[in-house]
PDB file of C-alpha atoms in Angstrom:
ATOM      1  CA  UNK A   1       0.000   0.000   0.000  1.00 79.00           C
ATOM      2  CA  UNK A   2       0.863   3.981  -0.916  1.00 89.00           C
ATOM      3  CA  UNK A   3       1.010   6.725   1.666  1.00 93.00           C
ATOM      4  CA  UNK A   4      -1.669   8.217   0.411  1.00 92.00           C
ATOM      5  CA  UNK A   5      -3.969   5.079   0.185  1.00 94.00           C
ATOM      6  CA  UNK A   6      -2.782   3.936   3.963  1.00 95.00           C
ATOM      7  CA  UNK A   7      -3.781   8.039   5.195  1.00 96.00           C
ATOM      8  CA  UNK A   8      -7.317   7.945   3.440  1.00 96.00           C
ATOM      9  CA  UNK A   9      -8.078   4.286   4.468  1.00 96.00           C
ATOM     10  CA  UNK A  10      -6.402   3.710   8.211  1.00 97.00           C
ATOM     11  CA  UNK A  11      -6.613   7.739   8.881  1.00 97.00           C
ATOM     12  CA  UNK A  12      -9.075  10.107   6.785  1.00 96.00           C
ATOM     13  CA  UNK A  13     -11.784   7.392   7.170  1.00 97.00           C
ATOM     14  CA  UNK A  14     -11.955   6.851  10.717  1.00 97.00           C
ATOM     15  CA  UNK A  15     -11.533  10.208  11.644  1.00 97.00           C
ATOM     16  CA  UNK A  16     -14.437  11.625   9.333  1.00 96.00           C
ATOM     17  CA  UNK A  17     -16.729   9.056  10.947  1.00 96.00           C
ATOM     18  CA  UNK A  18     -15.352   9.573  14.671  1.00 96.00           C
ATOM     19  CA  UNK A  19     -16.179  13.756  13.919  1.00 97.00           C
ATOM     20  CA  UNK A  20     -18.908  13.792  11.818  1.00 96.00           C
ATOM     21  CA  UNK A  21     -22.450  12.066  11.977  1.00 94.00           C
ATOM     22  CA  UNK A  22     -21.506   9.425   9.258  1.00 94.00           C
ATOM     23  CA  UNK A  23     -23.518   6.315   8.468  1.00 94.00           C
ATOM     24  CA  UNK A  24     -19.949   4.407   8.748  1.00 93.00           C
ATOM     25  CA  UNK A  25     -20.416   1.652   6.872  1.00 94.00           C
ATOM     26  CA  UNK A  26     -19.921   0.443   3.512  1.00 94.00           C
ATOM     27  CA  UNK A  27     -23.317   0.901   2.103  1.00 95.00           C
ATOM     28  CA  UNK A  28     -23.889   4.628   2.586  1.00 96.00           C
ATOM     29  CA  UNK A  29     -19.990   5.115   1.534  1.00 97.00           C
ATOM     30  CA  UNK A  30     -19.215   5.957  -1.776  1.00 97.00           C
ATOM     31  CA  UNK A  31     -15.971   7.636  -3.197  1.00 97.00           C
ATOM     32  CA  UNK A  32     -15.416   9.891  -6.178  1.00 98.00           C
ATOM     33  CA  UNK A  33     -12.416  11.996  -7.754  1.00 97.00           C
ATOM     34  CA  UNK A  34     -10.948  13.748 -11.024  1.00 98.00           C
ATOM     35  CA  UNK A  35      -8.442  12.661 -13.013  1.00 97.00           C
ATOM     36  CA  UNK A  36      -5.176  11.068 -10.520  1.00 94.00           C
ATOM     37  CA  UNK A  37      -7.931  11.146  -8.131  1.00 95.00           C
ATOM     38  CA  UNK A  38     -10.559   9.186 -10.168  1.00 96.00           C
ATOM     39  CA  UNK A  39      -7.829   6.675 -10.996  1.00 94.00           C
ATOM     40  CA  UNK A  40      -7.765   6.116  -6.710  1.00 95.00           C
ATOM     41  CA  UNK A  41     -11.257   6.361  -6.188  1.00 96.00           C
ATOM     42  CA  UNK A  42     -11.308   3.269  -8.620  1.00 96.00           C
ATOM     43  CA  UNK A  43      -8.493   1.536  -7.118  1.00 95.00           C
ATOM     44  CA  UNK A  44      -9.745   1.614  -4.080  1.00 96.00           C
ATOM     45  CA  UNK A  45     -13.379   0.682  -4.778  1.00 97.00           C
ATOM     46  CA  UNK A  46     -11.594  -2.437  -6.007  1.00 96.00           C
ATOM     47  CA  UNK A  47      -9.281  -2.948  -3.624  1.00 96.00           C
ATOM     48  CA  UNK A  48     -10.848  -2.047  -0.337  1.00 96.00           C
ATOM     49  CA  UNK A  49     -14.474  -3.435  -1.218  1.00 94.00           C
ATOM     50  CA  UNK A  50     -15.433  -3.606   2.536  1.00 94.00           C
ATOM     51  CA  UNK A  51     -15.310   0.099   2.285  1.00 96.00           C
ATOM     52  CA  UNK A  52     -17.464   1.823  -0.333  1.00 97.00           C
ATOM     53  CA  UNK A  53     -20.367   1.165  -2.401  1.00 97.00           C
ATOM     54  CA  UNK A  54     -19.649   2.929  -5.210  1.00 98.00           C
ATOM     55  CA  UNK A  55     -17.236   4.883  -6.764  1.00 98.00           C
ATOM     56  CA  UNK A  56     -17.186   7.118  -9.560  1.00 98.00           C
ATOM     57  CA  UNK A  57     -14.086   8.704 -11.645  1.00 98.00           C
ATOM     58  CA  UNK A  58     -14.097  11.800 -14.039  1.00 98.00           C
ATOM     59  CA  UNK A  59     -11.146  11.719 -16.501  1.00 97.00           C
ATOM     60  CA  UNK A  60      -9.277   8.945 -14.353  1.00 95.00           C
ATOM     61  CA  UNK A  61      -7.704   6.986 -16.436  1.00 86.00           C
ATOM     62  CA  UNK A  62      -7.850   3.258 -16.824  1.00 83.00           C
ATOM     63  CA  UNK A  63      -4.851   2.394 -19.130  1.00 71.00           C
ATOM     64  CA  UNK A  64      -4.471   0.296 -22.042  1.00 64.00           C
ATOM     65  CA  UNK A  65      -2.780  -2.978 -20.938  1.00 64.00           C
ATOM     66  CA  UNK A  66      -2.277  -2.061 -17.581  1.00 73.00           C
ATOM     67  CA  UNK A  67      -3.638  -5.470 -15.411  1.00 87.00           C
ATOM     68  CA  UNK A  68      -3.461  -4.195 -12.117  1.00 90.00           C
ATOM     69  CA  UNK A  69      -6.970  -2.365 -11.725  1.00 91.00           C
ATOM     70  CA  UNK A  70      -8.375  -6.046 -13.646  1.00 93.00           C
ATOM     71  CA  UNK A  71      -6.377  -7.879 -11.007  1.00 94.00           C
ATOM     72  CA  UNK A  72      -8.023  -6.082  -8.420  1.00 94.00           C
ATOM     73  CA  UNK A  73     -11.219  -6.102  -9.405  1.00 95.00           C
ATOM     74  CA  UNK A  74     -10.879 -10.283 -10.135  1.00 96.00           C
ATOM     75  CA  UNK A  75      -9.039 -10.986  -6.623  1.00 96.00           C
ATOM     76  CA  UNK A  76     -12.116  -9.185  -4.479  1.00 96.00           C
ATOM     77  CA  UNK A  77     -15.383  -9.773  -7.612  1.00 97.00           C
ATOM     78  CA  UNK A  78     -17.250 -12.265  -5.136  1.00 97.00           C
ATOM     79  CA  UNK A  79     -17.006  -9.583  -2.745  1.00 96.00           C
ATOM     80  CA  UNK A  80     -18.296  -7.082  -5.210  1.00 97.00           C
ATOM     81  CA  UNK A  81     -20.825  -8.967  -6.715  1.00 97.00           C
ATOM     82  CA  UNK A  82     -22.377 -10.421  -3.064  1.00 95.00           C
ATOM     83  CA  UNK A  83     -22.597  -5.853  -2.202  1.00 94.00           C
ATOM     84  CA  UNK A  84     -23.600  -4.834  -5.504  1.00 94.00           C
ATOM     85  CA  UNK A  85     -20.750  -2.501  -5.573  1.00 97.00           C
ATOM     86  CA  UNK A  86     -20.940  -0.183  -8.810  1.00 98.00           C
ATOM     87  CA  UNK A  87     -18.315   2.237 -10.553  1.00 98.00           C
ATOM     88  CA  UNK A  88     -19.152   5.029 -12.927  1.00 98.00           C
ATOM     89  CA  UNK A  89     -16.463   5.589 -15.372  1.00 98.00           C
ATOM     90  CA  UNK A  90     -16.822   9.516 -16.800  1.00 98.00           C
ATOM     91  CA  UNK A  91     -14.553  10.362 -19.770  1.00 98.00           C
ATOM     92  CA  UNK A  92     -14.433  13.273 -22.076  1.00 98.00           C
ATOM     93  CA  UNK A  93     -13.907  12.080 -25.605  1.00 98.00           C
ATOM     94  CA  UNK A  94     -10.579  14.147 -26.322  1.00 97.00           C
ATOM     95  CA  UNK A  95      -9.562  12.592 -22.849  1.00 96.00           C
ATOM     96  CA  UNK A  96      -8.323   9.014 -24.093  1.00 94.00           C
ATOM     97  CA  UNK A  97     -11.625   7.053 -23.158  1.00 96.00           C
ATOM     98  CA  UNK A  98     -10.400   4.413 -25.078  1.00 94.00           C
ATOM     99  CA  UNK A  99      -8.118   2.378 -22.320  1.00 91.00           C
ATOM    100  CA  UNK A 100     -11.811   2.856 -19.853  1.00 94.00           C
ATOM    101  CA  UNK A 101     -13.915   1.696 -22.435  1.00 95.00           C
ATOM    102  CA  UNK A 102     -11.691  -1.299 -22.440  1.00 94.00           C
ATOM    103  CA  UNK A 103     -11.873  -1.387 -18.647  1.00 94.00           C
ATOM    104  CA  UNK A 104     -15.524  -1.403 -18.821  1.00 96.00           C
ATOM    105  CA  UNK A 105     -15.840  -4.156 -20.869  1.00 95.00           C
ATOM    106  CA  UNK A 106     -13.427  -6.259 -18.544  1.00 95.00           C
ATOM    107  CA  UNK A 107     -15.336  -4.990 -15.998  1.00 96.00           C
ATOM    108  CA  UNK A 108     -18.841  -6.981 -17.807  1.00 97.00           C
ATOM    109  CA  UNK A 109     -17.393  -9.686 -18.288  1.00 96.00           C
ATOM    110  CA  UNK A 110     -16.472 -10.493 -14.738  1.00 96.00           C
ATOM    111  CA  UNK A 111     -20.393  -9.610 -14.506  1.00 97.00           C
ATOM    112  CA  UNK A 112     -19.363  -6.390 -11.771  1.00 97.00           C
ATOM    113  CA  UNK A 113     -21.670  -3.815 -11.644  1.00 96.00           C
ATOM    114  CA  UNK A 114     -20.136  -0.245 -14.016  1.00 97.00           C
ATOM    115  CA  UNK A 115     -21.349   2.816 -16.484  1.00 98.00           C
ATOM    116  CA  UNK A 116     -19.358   4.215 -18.629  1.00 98.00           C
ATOM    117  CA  UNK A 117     -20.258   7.637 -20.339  1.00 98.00           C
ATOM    118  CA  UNK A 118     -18.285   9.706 -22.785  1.00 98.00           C
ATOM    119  CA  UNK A 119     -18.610  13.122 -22.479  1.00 98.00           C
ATOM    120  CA  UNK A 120     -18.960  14.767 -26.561  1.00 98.00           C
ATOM    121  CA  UNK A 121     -16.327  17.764 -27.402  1.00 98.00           C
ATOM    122  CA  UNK A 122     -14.661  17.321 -23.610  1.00 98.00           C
ATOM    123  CA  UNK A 123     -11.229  17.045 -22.872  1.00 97.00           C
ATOM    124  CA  UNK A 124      -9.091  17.114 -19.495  1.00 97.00           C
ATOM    125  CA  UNK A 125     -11.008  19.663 -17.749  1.00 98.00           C
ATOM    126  CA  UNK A 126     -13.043  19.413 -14.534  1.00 97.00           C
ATOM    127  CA  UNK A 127     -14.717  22.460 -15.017  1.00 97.00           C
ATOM    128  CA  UNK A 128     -16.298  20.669 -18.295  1.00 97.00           C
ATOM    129  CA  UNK A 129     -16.467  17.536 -16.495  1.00 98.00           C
ATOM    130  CA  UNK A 130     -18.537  19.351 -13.929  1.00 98.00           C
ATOM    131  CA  UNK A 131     -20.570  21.212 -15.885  1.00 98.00           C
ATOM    132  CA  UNK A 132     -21.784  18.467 -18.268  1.00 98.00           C
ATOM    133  CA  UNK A 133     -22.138  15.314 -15.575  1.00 98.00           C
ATOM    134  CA  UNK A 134     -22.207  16.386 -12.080  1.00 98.00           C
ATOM    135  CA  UNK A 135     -25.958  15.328 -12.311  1.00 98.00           C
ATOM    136  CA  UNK A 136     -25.098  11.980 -13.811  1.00 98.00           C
ATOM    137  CA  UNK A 137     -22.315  11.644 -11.080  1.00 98.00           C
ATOM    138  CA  UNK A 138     -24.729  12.350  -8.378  1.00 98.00           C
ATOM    139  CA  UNK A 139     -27.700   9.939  -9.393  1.00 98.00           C
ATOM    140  CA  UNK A 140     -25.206   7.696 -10.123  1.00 98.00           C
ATOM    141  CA  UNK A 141     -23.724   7.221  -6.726  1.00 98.00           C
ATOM    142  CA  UNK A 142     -27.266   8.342  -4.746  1.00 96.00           C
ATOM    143  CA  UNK A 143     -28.917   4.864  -6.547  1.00 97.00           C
ATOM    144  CA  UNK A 144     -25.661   2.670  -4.777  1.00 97.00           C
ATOM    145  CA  UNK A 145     -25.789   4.110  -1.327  1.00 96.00           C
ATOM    146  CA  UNK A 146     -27.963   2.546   1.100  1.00 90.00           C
ATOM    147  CA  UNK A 147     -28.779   3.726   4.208  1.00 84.00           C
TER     148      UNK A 147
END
């Protein structure tokens, strides 16, 4: 494990449900981020299924080739399947989509849960991220928490 994946998991976590009234359990936890931070709201989804519901990821990227988000996702899938735990894939279509699209289809055939949606004359921007699927986003992960 990274630094930053042992501070948000075995620090940020706890204390945000130790200070705040937080439903702490999986079901009402969902992650999200933008670009590097999409990538790790997907990685962790995947790799820390006893703690979210659902993630979602604007412009991360999901590479081409690279095996170790598939890996993931195949070690923990009995997990994933048994909570219904979804990911949302957002990707402008001058942001690469191609390596998530991929992803995605992985992603089917281990029968997991995901949504992918390309976002038309968008590239690397959260601002256009934002503006076009912050709704999406939102309905998206409201439908995979459960109180």
């Amino acid at each position: 494990r990274g630094e930053v994946e042992t501070m948000l998991v075995d620090e940020l976590i706890p204390h945000i449900d130790r200070s705040y009234r937080t439903m702490a359990q999986s079901e009402s936890r969902a992650i999200a981020g933008f670009s590097m931070g999409g990538a790790g709201a997907t990685r962790l989804l995947f790799t820390h299924p006893q703690l979210f519901c659902a993630a979602a990821s604007w412009g991360g990227g999901a590479r081409s080739g690279d095996s170790s988000l598939v890996e993931a996702a195949t070690a923990a899938v009995e997990t994933l399947k048994q909570r219904n735990t979804a990911l949302l894939q957002i990707k402008g279509d001058a942001d690469r989509p191609e390596g998530n699209q991929e992803f995605a289809e992985q992603l089917n055939r281990l029968g997991l849960t995901n949504e992918m949606i390309v976002l038309e004359n968008t590239n690397h921007n959260l601002g256009l991220y934002y503006e076009k699927s912050a709704d999406a986003m939102m309905q998206f992960l409201g439908r995979h928490i459960r109180p």
